Tab-separated table of C-alpha atoms in Angstrom:
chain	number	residue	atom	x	y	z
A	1	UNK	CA	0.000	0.000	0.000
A	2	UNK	CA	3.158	2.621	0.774
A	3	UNK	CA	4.220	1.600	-2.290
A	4	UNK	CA	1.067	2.394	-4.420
A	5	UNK	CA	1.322	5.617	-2.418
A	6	UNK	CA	4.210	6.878	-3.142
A	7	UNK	CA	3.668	6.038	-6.908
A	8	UNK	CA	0.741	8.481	-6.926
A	9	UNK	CA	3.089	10.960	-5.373
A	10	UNK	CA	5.693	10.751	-8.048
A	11	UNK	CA	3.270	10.553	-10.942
A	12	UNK	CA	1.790	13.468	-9.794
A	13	UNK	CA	4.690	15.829	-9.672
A	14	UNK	CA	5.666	14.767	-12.833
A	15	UNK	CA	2.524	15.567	-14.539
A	16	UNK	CA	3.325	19.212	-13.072
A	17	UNK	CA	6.629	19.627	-15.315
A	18	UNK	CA	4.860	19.705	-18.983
A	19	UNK	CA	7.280	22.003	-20.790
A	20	UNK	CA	5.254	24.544	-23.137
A	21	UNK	CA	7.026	25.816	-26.413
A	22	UNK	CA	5.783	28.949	-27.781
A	23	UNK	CA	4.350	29.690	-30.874
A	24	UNK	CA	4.956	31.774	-33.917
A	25	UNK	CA	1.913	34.204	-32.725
A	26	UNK	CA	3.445	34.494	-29.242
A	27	UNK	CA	7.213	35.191	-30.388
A	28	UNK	CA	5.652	38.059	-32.510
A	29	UNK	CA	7.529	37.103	-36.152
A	30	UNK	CA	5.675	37.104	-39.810
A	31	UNK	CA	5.021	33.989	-41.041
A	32	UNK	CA	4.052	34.811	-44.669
A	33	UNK	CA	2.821	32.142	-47.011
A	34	UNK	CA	1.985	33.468	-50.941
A	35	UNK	CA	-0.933	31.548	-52.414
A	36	UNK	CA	-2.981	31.433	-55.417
A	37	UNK	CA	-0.578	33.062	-57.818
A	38	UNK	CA	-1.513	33.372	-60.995
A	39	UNK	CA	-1.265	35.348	-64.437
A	40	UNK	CA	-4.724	35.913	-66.133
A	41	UNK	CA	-3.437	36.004	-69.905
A	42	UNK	CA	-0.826	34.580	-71.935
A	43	UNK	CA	1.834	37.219	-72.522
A	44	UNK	CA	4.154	37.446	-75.702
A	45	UNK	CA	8.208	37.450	-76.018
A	46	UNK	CA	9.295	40.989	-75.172
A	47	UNK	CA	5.489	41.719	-73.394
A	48	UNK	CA	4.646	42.163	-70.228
A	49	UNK	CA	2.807	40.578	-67.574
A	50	UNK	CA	0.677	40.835	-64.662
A	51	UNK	CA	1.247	38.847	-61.759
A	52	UNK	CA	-2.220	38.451	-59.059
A	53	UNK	CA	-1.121	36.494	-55.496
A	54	UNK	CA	-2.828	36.488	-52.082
A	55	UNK	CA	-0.166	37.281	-49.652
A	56	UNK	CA	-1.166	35.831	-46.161
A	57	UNK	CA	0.507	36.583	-42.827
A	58	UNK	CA	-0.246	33.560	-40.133
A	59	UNK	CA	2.083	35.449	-37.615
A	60	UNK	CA	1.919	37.977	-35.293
A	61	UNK	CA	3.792	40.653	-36.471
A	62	UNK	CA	3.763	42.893	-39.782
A	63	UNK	CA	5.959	42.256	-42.627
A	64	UNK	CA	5.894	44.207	-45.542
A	65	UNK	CA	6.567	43.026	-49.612
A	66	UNK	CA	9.271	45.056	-50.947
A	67	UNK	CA	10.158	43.950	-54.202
A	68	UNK	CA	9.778	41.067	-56.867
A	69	UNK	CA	11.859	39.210	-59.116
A	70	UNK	CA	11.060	36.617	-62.165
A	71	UNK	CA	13.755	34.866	-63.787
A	72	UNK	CA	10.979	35.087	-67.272
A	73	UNK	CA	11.271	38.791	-66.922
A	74	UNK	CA	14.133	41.983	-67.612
A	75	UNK	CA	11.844	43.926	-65.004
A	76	UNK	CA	9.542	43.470	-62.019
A	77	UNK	CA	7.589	45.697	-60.393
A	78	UNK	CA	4.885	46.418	-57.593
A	79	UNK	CA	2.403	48.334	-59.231
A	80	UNK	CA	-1.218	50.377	-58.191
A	81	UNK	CA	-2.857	52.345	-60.673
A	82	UNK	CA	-1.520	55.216	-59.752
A	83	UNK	CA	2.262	54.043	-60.721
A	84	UNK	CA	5.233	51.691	-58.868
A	85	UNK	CA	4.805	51.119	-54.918
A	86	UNK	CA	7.508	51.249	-52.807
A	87	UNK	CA	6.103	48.782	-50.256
A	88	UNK	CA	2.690	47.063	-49.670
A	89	UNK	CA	2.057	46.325	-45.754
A	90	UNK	CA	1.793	42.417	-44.528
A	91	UNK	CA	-0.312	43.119	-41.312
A	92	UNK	CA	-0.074	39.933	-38.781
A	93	UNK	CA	-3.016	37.468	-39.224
A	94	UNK	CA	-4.209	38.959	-42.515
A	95	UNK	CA	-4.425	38.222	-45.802
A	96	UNK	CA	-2.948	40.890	-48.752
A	97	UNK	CA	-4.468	40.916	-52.096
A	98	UNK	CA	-2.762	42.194	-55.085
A	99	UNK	CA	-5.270	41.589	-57.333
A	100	UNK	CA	-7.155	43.271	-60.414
A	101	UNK	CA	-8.670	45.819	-58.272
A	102	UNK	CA	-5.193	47.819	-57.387
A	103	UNK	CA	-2.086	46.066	-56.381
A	104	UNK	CA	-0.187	43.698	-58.761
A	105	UNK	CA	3.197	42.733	-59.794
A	106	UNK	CA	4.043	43.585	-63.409
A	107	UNK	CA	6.622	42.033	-65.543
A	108	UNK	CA	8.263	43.630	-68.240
A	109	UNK	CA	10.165	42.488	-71.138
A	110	UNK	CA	9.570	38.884	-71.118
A	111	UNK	CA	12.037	36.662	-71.807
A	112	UNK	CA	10.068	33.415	-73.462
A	113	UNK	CA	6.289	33.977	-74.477
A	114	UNK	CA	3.395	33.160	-71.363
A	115	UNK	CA	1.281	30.111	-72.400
A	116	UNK	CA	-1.628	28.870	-70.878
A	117	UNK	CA	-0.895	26.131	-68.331
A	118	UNK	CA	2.662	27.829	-67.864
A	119	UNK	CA	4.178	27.621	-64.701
A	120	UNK	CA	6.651	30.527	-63.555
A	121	UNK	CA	8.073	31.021	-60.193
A	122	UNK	CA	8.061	35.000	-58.701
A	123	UNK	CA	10.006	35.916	-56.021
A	124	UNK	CA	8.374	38.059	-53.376
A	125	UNK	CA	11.108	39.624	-51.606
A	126	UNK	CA	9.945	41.314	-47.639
A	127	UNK	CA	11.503	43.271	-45.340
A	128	UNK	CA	11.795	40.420	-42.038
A	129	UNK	CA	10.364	37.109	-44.393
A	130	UNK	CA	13.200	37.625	-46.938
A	131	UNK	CA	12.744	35.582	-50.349
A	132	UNK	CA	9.985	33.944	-50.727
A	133	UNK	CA	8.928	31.663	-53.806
A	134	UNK	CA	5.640	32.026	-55.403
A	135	UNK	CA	4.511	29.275	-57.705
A	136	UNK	CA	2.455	30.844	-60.375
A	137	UNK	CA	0.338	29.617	-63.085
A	138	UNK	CA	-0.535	31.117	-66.414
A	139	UNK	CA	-4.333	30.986	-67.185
């Protein structure tokens, strides 16, 4: 009976030492994932391009997209309507369009002509994320 006693005793400080690791939300760092890339036309040799992505932010603290680059292209650019963006703002736990409504990427002077069913990567480059890889398809 001691025995069974003191068993109960040990088992239960144990269960008091669970070790808790914390998560991206608590450390406060982006975690950006870019989904749903995609160019809406085909796009000639020497043409340009217009790049569409969701940018989404799982973390809990604000990144921001910077700049692009496309091996297909001479020239990539965030764009509005009104001209070239310096920066577009990643809020934590959000979700960034650039879509046909304002912000997109262009790319200029294409290297190889845009088919249908073309897969291109884009890099989205961010202030804290860094380089991030954007898989997008040509519709």
């Amino acid at each position: 009976m001691r025995r069974v006693g003191l068993l109960a005793l040990v088992l239960a400080s144990i269960a008091g030492c669970t070790v808790s690791y914390p998560t991206v939300d608590q450390l406060g760092e982006p975690l950006i994932r870019p989904e749903n890339a995609r160019v809406l036309r085909p796009a000639p040799a020497g043409g340009s391009a217009v790049v569409y992505v969701e940018v989404v932010n799982r973390g809990g603290a604000d990144d921001a997209l910077v700049g692009v680059l496309s091996d297909v292209a001479g020239r990539a650019e965030l764009r509005d309507r009104s001209g070239r963006l310096g920066k577009v703002p990643i809020p934590p736990a959000s979700t960034v369009a650039l879509a046909s409504d304002g912000r997109h990427i262009e790319l200029y002077d294409l290297k190889q002509p845009l088919r249908t069913g073309d897969v291109i990567i884009v890099t989205l480059l961010f202030e804290k994320s860094g380089a991030i890889g954007a898989i997008t398809a040509v519709q």
